[in-house]
Amino acid sequence: MPIKLPWLKGVFPALVTPFVKKTEEVDEEAYRRLIRSCLPHVDGLVTSGTTGEFPYLSREEQRRLVEVALGEAGGKPVIAGCGASSTQEALALARDAKEAGAAAALIVTPYFLHPSDKGVYQHFYDIATGVDLPIILYNIPQVVDRYLPRTVVEDLADLPNIVALKDSSGNLTYTMELLEYVGDRIDILIGHDEVVLPALAGGVSGMILASAQVYPEVWQEVFRLVAEGRLEKARALQRGVQKLSRIFCRHGGGVAVKAALKMMGLDMGPPRKPLKGVGGALIHETRAEIRLELEKLGKIPVEEAVFEYPGGPLTERFGDLEITPEIIAAYGLRVGSGVAGEGLNKVQIDLIAGGKETPLGEAYALQLTYPLHGREALTTILEPALTVRPATLLLPRLPQKNLRQANMIYGPTQSALARAIVDALEEGRIPPTAVDDEVMIALATVHPRALDRHALYESVYAAATQALAQTFASENTADAPRFREISRNGGGRG
């Protein structure tokens, strides 16, 4: 019967392996810096795991990483990743780890060529009986392409030096099944960053996470709060790192983690080929999301975007449409503005409305025919086949420089504007006569680094509601007699 290890509790970072950029050699000094940065907040270290790119490391490199980690660990346990597809190689790595002084070996389910359940059992049995070292089973079906069968785990849990299982599946049903069947014999460790809180609440003993080298103090606090039964605060902490945890989980092999660490001043170099270069490249939008989330956590300084929200007289804010204050006055065009939200979610909506036969109608048609580069206008729709009335164009104030910015404008901004118009019409704040006879153009100023779609939606809705209220207020209603006089006299732009 296995004996649970008292030290196998808490937070363990699955360390990335730093490489020199040009030569791809292991950068031992960078490894030491990384360990020193997270050591005060962790209970141990894990080398050469999935995040550490173990398939790309030689046997000698993996042993050396254990030695370097032990030199920096200050007496805290070091778990050595000993992943290999063959039993012989995994056993050799485990023996190396034992000789180097590791506290345990992390052994992944055999991959690439998939043995039967009996073969999986035999793989772990041979390793467990072939080395005098605690063994942690490793379930990660995302890359192994199969689960470590629960029935096999039940049998393995009877071996004296099988002490734990790391579950990186993210499948809480599987995790809870393990706790039910073998949790009294071996420790279960969560290895999926997105489900730490529910796993801890369910009874796992600790965590081995890629993100634990980026924000280990958060996970240490979550671990403590769950142990104390303070789940509400623990939930808030988990939610605060959920997006970044999701990015790390979606971009395995340490690529996203290395990007985050570099932003924090810990340059771990690129991954090894074939992940190096285009093989593991992160798109600009993902890097921007990582940066913003690190800013929220206080890990890096806030990067300010240089731009201004429009100011000055409202009637002077429509020059991009070639609509001047004189035209607004002459044709009795309606204008309104609204501002809502704070920080990255601050939004300003400047709205102009008027008859289809006015210069505004011409501007509406021109924006669809000859769109401004990077600021293409979009017809406002509530559903794919439901155009809002009055017909409305959404025009970004700022050029959209990347897909993330465009997604914020043409996604939640457009949806919130449409909903605000529909609600205003249903509540009688837009006169029925405007539905078919007028058009509107909304100029939206959205922060270039906005990323929270839900918060942005709320800000746009509030700002658009304000703008609509001002636009269709009684004192802002077009002067119909004046408009008819201008029309008879052939008035227009210029």
Coordinates of C-alpha atoms in Angstrom, one line a residue, residues 18 27-39 68-69 71-72 213 265-268:
P18 CA 15.0 28.3 -21.4
D27 CA 20.3 28.4 -20.8
E28 CA 21.1 27.4 -17.3
E29 CA 21.5 30.9 -15.9
A30 CA 18.1 31.9 -17.2
Y31 CA 16.7 28.7 -15.6
R32 CA 18.2 29.8 -12.3
R33 CA 16.6 33.3 -12.6
L34 CA 13.3 31.7 -13.3
I35 CA 13.4 29.5 -10.3
R36 CA 14.5 32.3 -8.0
S37 CA 11.6 34.4 -9.2
C38 CA 8.9 31.9 -8.3
L39 CA 10.5 30.0 -5.4
V68 CA 20.3 23.0 -11.6
A69 CA 16.9 23.0 -10.0
G71 CA 20.9 23.8 -6.6
E72 CA 18.4 26.6 -6.5
Q213 CA 5.7 30.2 -12.6
G265 CA 11.5 40.7 -17.8
L266 CA 12.4 36.9 -17.7
D267 CA 13.5 36.1 -21.2
M268 CA 13.5 32.3 -21.5

